[in-house]
C-alpha positions as protocol buffer text, in pm:
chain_id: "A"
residue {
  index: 1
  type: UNK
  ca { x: 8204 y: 12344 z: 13932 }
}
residue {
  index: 2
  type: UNK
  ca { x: 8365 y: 12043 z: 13812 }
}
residue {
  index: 3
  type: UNK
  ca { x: 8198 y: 12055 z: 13467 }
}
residue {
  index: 4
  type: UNK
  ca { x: 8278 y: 12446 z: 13392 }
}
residue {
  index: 5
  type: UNK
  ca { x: 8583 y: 12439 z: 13508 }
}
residue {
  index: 6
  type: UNK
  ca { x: 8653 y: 12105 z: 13261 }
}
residue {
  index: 7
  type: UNK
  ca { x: 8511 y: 12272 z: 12975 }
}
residue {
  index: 8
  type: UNK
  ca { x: 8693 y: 12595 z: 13023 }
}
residue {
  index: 9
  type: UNK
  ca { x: 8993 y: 12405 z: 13001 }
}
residue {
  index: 10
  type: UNK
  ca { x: 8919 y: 12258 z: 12663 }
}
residue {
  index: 11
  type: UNK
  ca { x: 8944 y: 12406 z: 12313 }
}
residue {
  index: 12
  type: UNK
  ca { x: 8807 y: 12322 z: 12021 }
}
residue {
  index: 13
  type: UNK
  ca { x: 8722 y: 12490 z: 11679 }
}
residue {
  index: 14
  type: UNK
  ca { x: 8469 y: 12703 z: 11887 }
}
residue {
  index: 15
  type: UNK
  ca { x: 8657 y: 12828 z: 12154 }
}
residue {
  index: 16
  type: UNK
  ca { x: 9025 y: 12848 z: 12306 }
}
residue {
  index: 17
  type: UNK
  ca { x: 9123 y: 12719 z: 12632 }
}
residue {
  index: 18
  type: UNK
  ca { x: 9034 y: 12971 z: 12937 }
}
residue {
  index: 19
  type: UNK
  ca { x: 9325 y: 12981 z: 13187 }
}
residue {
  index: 20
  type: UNK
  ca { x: 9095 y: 13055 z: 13529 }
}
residue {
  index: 21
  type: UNK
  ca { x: 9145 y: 12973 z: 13927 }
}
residue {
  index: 22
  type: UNK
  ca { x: 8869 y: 12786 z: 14088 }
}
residue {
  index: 23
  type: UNK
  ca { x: 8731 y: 12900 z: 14441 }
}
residue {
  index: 24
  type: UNK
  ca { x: 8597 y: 12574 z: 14633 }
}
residue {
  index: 25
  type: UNK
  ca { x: 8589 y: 12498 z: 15021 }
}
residue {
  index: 26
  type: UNK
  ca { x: 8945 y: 12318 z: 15062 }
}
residue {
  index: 27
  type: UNK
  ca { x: 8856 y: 12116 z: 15348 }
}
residue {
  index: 28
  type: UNK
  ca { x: 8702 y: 11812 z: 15234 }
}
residue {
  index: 29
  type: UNK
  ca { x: 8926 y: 11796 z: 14931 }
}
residue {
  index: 30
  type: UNK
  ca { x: 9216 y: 11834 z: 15116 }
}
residue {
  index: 31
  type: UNK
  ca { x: 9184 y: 11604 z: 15430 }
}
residue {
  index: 32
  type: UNK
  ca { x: 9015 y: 11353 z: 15088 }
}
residue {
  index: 33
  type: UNK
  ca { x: 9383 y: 11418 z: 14926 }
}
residue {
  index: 34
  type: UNK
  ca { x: 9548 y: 11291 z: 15262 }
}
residue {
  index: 35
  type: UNK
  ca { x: 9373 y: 10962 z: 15258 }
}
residue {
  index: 36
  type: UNK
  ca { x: 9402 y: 10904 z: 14965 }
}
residue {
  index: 37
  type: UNK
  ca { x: 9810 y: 10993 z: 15012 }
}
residue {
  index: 38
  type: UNK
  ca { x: 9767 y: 10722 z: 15312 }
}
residue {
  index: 39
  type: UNK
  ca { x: 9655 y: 10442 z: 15054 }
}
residue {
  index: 40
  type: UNK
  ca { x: 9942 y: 10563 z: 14838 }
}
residue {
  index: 41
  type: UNK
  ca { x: 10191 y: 10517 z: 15037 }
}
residue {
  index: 42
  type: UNK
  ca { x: 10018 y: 10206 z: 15156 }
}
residue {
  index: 43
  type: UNK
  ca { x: 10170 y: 10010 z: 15476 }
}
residue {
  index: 44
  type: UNK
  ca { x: 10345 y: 9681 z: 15494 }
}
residue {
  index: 45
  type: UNK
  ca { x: 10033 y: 9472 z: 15604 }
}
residue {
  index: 46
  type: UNK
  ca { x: 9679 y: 9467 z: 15525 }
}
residue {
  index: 47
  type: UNK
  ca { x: 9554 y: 9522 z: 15900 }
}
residue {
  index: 48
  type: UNK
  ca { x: 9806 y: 9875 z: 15859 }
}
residue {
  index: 49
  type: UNK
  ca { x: 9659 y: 9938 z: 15556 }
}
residue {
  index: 50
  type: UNK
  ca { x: 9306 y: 9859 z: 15711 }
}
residue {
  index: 51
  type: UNK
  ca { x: 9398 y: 10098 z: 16052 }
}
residue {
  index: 52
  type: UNK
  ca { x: 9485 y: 10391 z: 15857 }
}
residue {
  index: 53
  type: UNK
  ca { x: 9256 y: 10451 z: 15615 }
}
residue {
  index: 54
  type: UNK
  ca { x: 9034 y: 10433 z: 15943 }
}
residue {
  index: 55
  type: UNK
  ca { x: 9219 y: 10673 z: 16073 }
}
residue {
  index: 56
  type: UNK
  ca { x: 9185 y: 10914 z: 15811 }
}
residue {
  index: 57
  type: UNK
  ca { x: 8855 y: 10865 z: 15733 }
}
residue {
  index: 58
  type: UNK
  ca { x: 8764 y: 10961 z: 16127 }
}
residue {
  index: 59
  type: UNK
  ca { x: 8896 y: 11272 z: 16026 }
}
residue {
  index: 60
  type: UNK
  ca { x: 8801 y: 11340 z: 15699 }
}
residue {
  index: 61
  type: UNK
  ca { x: 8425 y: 11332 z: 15885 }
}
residue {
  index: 62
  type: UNK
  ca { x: 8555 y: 11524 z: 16134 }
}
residue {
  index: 63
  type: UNK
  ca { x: 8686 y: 11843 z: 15927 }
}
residue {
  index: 64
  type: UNK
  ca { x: 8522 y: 11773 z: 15600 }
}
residue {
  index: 65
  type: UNK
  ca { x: 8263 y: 12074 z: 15645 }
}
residue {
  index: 66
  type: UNK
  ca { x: 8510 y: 12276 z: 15797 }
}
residue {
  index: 67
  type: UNK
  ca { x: 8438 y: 12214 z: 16124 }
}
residue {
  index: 68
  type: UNK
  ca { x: 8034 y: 12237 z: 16046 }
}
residue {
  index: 69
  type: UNK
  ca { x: 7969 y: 11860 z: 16166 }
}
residue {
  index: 70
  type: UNK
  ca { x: 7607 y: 11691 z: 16197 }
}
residue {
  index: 71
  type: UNK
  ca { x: 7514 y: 11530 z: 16535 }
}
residue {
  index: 72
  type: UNK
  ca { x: 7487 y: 11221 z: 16277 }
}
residue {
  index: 73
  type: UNK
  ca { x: 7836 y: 11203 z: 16172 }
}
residue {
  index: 74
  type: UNK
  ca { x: 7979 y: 11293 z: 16511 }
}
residue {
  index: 75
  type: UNK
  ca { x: 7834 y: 11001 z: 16670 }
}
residue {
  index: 76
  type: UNK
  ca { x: 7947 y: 10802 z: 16362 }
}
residue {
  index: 77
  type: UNK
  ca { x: 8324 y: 10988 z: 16466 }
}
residue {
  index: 78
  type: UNK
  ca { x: 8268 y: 10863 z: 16841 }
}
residue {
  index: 79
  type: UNK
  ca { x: 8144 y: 10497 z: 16714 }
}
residue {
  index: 80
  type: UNK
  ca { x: 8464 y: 10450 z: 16502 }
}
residue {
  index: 81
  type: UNK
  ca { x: 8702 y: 10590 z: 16766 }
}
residue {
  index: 82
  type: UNK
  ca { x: 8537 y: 10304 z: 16986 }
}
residue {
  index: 83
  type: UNK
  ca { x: 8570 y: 10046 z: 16713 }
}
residue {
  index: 84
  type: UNK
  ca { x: 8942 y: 10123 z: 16690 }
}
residue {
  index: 85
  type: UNK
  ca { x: 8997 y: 10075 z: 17016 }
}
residue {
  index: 86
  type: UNK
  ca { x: 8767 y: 9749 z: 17042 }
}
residue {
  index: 87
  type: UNK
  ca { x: 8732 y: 9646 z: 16781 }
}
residue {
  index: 88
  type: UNK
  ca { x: 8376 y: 9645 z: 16837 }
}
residue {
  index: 89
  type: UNK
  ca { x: 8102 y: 9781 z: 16659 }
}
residue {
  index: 90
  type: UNK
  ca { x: 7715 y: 9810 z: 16592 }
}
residue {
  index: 91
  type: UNK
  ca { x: 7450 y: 9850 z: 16351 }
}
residue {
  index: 92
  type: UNK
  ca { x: 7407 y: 9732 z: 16003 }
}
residue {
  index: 93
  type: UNK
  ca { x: 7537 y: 10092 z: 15853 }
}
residue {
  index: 94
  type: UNK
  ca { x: 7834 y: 10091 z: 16083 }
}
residue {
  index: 95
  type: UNK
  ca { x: 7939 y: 9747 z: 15986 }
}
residue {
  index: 96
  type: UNK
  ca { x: 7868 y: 9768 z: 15632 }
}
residue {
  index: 97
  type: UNK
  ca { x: 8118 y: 10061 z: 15671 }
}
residue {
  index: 98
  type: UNK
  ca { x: 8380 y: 9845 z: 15854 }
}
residue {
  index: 99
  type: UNK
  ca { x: 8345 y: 9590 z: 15583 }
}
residue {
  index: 100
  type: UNK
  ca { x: 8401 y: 9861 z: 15300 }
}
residue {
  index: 101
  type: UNK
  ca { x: 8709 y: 9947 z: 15495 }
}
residue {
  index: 102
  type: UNK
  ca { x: 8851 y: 9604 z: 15490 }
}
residue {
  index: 103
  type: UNK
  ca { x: 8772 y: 9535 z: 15094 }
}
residue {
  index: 104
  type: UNK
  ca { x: 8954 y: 9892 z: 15042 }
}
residue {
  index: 105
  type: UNK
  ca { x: 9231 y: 9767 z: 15232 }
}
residue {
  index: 106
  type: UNK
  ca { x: 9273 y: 9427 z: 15077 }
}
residue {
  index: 107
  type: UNK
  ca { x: 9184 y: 9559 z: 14682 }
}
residue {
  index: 108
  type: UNK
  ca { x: 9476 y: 9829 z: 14778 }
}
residue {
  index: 109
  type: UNK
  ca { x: 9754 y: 9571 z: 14912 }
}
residue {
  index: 110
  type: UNK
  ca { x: 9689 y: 9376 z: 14602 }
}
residue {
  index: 111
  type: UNK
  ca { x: 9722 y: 9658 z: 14392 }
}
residue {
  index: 112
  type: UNK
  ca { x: 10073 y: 9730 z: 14179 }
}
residue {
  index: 113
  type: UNK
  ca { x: 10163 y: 10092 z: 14132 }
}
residue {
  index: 114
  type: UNK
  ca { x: 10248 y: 10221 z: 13820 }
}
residue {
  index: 115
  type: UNK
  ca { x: 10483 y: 10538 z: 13905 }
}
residue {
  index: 116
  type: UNK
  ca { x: 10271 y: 10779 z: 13763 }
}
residue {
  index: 117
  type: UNK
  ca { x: 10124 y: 10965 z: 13987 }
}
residue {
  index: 118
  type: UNK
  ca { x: 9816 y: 11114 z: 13816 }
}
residue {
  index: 119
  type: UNK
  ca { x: 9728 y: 10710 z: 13709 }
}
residue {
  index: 120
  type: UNK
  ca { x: 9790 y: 10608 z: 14070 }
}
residue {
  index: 121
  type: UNK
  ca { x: 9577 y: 10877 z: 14221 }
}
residue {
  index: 122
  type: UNK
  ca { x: 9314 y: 10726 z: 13971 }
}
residue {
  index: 123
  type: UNK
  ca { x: 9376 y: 10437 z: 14059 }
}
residue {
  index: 124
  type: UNK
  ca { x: 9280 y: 10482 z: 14464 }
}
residue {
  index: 125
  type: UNK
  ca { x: 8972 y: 10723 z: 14392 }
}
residue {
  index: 126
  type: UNK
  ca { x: 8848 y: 10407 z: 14210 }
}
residue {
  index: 127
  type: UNK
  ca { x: 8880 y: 10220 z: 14423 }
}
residue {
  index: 128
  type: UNK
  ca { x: 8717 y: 10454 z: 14706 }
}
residue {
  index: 129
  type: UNK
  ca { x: 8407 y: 10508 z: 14437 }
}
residue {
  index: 130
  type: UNK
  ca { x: 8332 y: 10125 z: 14490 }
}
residue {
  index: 131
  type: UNK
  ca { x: 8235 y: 10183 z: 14828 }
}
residue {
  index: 132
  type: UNK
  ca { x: 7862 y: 10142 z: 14907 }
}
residue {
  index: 133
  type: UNK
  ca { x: 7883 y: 10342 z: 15221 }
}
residue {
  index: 134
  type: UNK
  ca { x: 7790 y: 10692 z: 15193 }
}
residue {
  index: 135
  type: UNK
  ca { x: 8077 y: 10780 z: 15450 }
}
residue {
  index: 136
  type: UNK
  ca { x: 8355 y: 10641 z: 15175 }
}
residue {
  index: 137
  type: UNK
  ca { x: 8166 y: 10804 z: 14858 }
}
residue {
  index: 138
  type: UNK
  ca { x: 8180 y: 11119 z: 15033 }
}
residue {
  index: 139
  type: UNK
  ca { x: 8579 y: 11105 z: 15030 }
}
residue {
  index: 140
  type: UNK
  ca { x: 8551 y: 10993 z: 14673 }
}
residue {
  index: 141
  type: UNK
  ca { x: 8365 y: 11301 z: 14552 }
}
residue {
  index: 142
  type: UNK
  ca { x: 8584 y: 11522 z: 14743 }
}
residue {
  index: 143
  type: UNK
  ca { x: 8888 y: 11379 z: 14525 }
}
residue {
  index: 144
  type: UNK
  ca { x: 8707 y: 11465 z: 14236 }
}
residue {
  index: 145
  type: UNK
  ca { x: 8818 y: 11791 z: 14313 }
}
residue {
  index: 146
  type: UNK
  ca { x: 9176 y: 11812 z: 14439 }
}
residue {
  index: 147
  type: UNK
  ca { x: 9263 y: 11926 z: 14087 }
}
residue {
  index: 148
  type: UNK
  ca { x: 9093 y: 12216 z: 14158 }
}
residue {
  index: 149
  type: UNK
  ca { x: 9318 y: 12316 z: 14440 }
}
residue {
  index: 150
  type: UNK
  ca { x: 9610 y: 12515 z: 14294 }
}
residue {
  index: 151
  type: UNK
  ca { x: 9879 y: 12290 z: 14389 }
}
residue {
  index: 152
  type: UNK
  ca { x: 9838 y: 12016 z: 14140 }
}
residue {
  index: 153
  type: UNK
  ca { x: 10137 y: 12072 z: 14026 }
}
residue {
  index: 154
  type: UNK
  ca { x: 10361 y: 12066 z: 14324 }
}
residue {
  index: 155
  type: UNK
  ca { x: 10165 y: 11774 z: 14420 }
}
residue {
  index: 156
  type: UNK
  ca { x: 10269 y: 11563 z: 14099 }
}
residue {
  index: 157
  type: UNK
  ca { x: 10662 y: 11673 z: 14107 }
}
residue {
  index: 158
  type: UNK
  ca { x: 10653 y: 11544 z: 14502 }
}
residue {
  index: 159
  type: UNK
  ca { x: 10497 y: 11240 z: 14411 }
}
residue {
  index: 160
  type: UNK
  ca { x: 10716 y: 11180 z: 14130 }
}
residue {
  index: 161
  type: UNK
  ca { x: 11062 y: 11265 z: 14307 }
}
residue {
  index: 162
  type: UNK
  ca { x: 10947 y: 11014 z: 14554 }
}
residue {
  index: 163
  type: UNK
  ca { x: 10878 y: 10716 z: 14318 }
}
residue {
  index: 164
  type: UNK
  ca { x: 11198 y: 10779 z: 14154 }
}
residue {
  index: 165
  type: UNK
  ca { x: 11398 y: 10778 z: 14508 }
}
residue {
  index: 166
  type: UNK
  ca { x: 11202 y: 10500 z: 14705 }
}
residue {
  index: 167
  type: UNK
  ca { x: 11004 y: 10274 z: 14360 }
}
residue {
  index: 168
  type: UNK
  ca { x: 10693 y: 10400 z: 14630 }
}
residue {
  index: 169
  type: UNK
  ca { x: 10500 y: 10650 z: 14727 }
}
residue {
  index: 170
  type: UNK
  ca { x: 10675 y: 10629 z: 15069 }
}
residue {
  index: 171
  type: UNK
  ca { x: 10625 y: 10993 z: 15272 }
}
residue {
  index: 172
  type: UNK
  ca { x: 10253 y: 11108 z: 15049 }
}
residue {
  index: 173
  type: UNK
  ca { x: 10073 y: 11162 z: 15327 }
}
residue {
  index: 174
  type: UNK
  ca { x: 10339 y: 11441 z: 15423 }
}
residue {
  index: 175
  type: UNK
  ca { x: 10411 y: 11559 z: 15108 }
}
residue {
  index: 176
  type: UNK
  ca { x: 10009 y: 11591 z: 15033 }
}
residue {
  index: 177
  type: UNK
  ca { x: 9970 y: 11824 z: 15360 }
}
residue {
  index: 178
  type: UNK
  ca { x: 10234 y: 12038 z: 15303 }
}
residue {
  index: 179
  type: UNK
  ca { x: 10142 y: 12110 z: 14966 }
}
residue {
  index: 180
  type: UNK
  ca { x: 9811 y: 12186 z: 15105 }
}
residue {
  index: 181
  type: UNK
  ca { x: 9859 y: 12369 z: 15377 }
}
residue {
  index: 182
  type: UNK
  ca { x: 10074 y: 12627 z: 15188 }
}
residue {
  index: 183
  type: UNK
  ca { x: 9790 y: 12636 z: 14948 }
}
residue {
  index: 184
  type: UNK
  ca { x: 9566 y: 12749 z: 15261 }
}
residue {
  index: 185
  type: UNK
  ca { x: 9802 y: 13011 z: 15321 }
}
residue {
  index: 186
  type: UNK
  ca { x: 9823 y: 13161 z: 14965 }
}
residue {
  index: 187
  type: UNK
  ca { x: 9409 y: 13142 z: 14963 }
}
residue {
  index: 188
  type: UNK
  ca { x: 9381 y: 13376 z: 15245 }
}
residue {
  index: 189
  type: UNK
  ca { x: 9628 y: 13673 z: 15018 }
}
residue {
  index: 190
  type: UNK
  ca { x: 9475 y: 13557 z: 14632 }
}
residue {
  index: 191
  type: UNK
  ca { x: 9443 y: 13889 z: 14431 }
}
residue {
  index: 192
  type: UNK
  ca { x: 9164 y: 13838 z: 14229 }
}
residue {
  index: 193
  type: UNK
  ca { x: 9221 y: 13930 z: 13905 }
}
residue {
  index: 194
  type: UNK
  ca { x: 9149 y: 13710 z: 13556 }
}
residue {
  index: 195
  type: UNK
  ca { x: 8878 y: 13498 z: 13548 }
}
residue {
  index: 196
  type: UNK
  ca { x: 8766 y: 13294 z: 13892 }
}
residue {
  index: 197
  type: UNK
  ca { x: 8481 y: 13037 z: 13903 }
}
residue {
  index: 198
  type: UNK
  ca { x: 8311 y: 13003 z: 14210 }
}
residue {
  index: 199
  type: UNK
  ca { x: 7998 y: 12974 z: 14392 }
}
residue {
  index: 200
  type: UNK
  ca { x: 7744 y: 13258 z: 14456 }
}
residue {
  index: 201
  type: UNK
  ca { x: 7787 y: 13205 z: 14797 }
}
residue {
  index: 202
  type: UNK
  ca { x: 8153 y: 13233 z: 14792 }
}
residue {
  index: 203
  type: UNK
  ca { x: 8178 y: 13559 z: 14550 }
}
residue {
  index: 204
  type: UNK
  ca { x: 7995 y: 13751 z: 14917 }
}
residue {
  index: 205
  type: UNK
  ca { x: 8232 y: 14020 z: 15020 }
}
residue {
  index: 206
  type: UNK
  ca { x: 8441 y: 14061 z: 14668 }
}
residue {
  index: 207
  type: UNK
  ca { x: 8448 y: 14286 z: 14386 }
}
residue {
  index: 208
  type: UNK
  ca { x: 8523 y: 14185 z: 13985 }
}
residue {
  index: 209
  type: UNK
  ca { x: 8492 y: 14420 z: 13658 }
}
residue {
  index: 210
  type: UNK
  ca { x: 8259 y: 14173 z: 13556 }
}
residue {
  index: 211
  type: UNK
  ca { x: 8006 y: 13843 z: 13682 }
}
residue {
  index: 212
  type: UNK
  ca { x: 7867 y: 13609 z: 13449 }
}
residue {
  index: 213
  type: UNK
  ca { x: 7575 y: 13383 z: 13674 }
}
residue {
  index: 214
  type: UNK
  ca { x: 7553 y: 13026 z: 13515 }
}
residue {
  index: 215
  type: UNK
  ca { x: 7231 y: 12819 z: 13583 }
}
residue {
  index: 216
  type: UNK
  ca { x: 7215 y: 12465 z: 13448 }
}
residue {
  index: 217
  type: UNK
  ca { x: 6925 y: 12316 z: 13333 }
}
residue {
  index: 218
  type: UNK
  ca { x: 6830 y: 12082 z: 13610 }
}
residue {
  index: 219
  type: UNK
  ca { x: 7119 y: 12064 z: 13822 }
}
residue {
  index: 220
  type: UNK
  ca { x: 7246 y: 12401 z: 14008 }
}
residue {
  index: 221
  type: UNK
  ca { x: 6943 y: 12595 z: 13986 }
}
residue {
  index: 222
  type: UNK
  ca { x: 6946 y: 12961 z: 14148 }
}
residue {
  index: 223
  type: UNK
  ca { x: 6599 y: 12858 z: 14250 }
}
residue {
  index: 224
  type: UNK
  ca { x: 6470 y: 12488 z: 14327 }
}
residue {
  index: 225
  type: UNK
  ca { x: 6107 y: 12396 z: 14249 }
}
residue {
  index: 226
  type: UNK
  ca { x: 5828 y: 12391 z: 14506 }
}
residue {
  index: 227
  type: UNK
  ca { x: 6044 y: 12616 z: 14794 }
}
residue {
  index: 228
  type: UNK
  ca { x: 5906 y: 12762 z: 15101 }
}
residue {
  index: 229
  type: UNK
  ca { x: 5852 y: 13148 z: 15101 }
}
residue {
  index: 230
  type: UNK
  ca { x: 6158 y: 13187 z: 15356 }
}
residue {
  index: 231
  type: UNK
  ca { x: 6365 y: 12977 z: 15098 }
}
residue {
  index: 232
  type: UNK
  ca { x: 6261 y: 13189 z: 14803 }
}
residue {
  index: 233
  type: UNK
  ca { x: 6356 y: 13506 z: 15017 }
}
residue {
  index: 234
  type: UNK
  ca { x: 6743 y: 13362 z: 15068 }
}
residue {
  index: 235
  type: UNK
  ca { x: 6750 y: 13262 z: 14698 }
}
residue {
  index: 236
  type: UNK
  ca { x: 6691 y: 13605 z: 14586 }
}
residue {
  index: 237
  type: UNK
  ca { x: 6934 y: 13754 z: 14833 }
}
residue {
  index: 238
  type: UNK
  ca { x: 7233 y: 13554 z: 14714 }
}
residue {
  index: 239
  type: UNK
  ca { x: 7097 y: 13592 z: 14371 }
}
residue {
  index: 240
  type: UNK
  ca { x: 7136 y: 13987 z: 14453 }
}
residue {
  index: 241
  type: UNK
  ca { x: 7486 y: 13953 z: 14678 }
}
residue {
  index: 242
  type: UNK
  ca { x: 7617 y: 13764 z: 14352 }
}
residue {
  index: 243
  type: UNK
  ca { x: 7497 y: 14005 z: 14108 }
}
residue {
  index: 244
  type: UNK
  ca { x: 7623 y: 14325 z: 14301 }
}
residue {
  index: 245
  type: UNK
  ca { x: 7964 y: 14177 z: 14285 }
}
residue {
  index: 246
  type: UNK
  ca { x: 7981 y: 14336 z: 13958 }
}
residue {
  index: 247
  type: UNK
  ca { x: 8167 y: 14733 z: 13909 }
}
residue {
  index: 248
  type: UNK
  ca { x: 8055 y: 14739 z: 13551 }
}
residue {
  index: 249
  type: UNK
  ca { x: 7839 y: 14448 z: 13412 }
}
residue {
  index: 250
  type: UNK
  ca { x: 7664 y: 14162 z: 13489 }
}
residue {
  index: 251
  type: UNK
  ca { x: 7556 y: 13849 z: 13305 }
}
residue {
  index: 252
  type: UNK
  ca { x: 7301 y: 13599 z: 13372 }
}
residue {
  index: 253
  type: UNK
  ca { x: 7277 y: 13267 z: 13150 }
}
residue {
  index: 254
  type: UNK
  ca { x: 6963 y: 13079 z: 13267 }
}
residue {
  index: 255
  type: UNK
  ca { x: 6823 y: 12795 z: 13013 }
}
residue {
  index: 256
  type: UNK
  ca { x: 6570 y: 12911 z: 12763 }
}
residue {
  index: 257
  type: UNK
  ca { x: 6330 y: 12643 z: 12828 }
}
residue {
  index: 258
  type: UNK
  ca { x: 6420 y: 12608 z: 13177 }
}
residue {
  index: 259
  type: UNK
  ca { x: 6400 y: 13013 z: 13279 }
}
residue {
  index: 260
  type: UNK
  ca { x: 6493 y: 13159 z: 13652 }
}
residue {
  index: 261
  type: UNK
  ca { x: 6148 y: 13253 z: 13800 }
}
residue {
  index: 262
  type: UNK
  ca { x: 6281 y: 13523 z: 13979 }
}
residue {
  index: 263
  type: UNK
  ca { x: 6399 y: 13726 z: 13650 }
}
């Protein structure tokens, strides 16, 4: 999504930028966009830096799947909960995760904001990407795509007003949700006209003048290698939900030397 959505923003000699909307599931971009608000705006200690971005991350694993959670990751919700209470905790995964939290915290208290908000943002999601724990890299992947939420613009001018009133990003967290939370609201009444990138699975239930059905080469294949028979059977249904989307045409670009076996 990322990468088609990048390069149909680019021009070159070959082809003019694409103006398009991007259809992903907001939730673990969004409640990522809120943390990384919370290490914005940043606290006056590193213990309150530290406590937060616990905080936040509790519930980034609690909503992140839209309310879809693993057995796995609500225990690692319930162990956290404990630890913040306790400060007690167990298990070389869990601690390893505590001890990410703490280097966050520290790296971000040491940290001098520029007053642009697009570096700044950078800035944070870099510093979430150095996390070893798969728990923080999660929330670092899901800012990869806050830009393709629709209020990146709204987002910026908050940001900015802010710096300019306070020299800080004092109130992101509550800018960030707003923002967002309208943006949940305008989702639900999108007309869907122009062009709209999104996943097969998401394009069930509408209608467009025409689909084009992009398979990569290795990566985001509409069928994986070596797949049960019952796997196969779902592949070619949202293969045919996708391609029945269409009124009047339908395109399929699958790699010449990589071709779909089900066409």
């Amino acid at each position: 999504m990322l990468k088609i959505s990048g390069y149909l923003e680019s021009s070159s000699s070959k082809a003019n930028e694409i103006f398009h909307e991007v259809l992903i599931d907001p939730d673990g971009p969004s409640l990522a966009a809120v943390l990384i608000g919370g290490l914005l705006e940043s606290a006056s200690t590193t213990g309150e830096i530290e406590k937060q971005l616990l905080l936040d991350l509790i519930q980034h694993l609690r909503g992140c799947k839209g309310g879809d959670i693993s057995q796995a990751d609500l225990r690692l919700v319930a162990e956290l909960e404990e630890y913040s209470k306790t400060g007690r905790i167990k298990g070389s995964k869990r601690m390893e995760l505590i001890s990410n939290i703490r280097a966050i915290a520290t790296a971000r208290s040491q940290l001098t904001m520029s007053g642009d908000p697009m570096k700044d943002w950078l800035q944070i999601r870099d510093l979430l990407s150095t996390a070893s724990h798969e728990a923080l890299k999660a929330v670092a992947d899901h800012g990869r795509y806050v830009r393709l939420l629709r209020r990146g613009t709204q987002l910026r001018e908050g940001l900015t007003e802010q710096w300019k009133l306070h020299h800080s990003y004092k109130g992101a967290r509550e800018i960030i949700s707003t923002a967002l939370t309208q943006e949940h609201f305008a989702a639900s009444t999108r007309t869907w006209k122009g062009v709209n990138l999104m996943t097969m699975h998401k394009s069930k239930g509408k209608e467009f003048d025409e689909v084009i059905i992009f398979e990569g080469y290795m990566n985001g294949r509409l069928l994986r290698d070596n797949v049960s028979a019952n796997d196969e059977a779902q592949a070619r249904n949202t293969l045919r939900v996708a391609v029945t989307r269409a009124r009047l045409r339908t395109t399929i670009l699958t790699p010449a030397g990589n071709v779909c076996p089900m066409l």
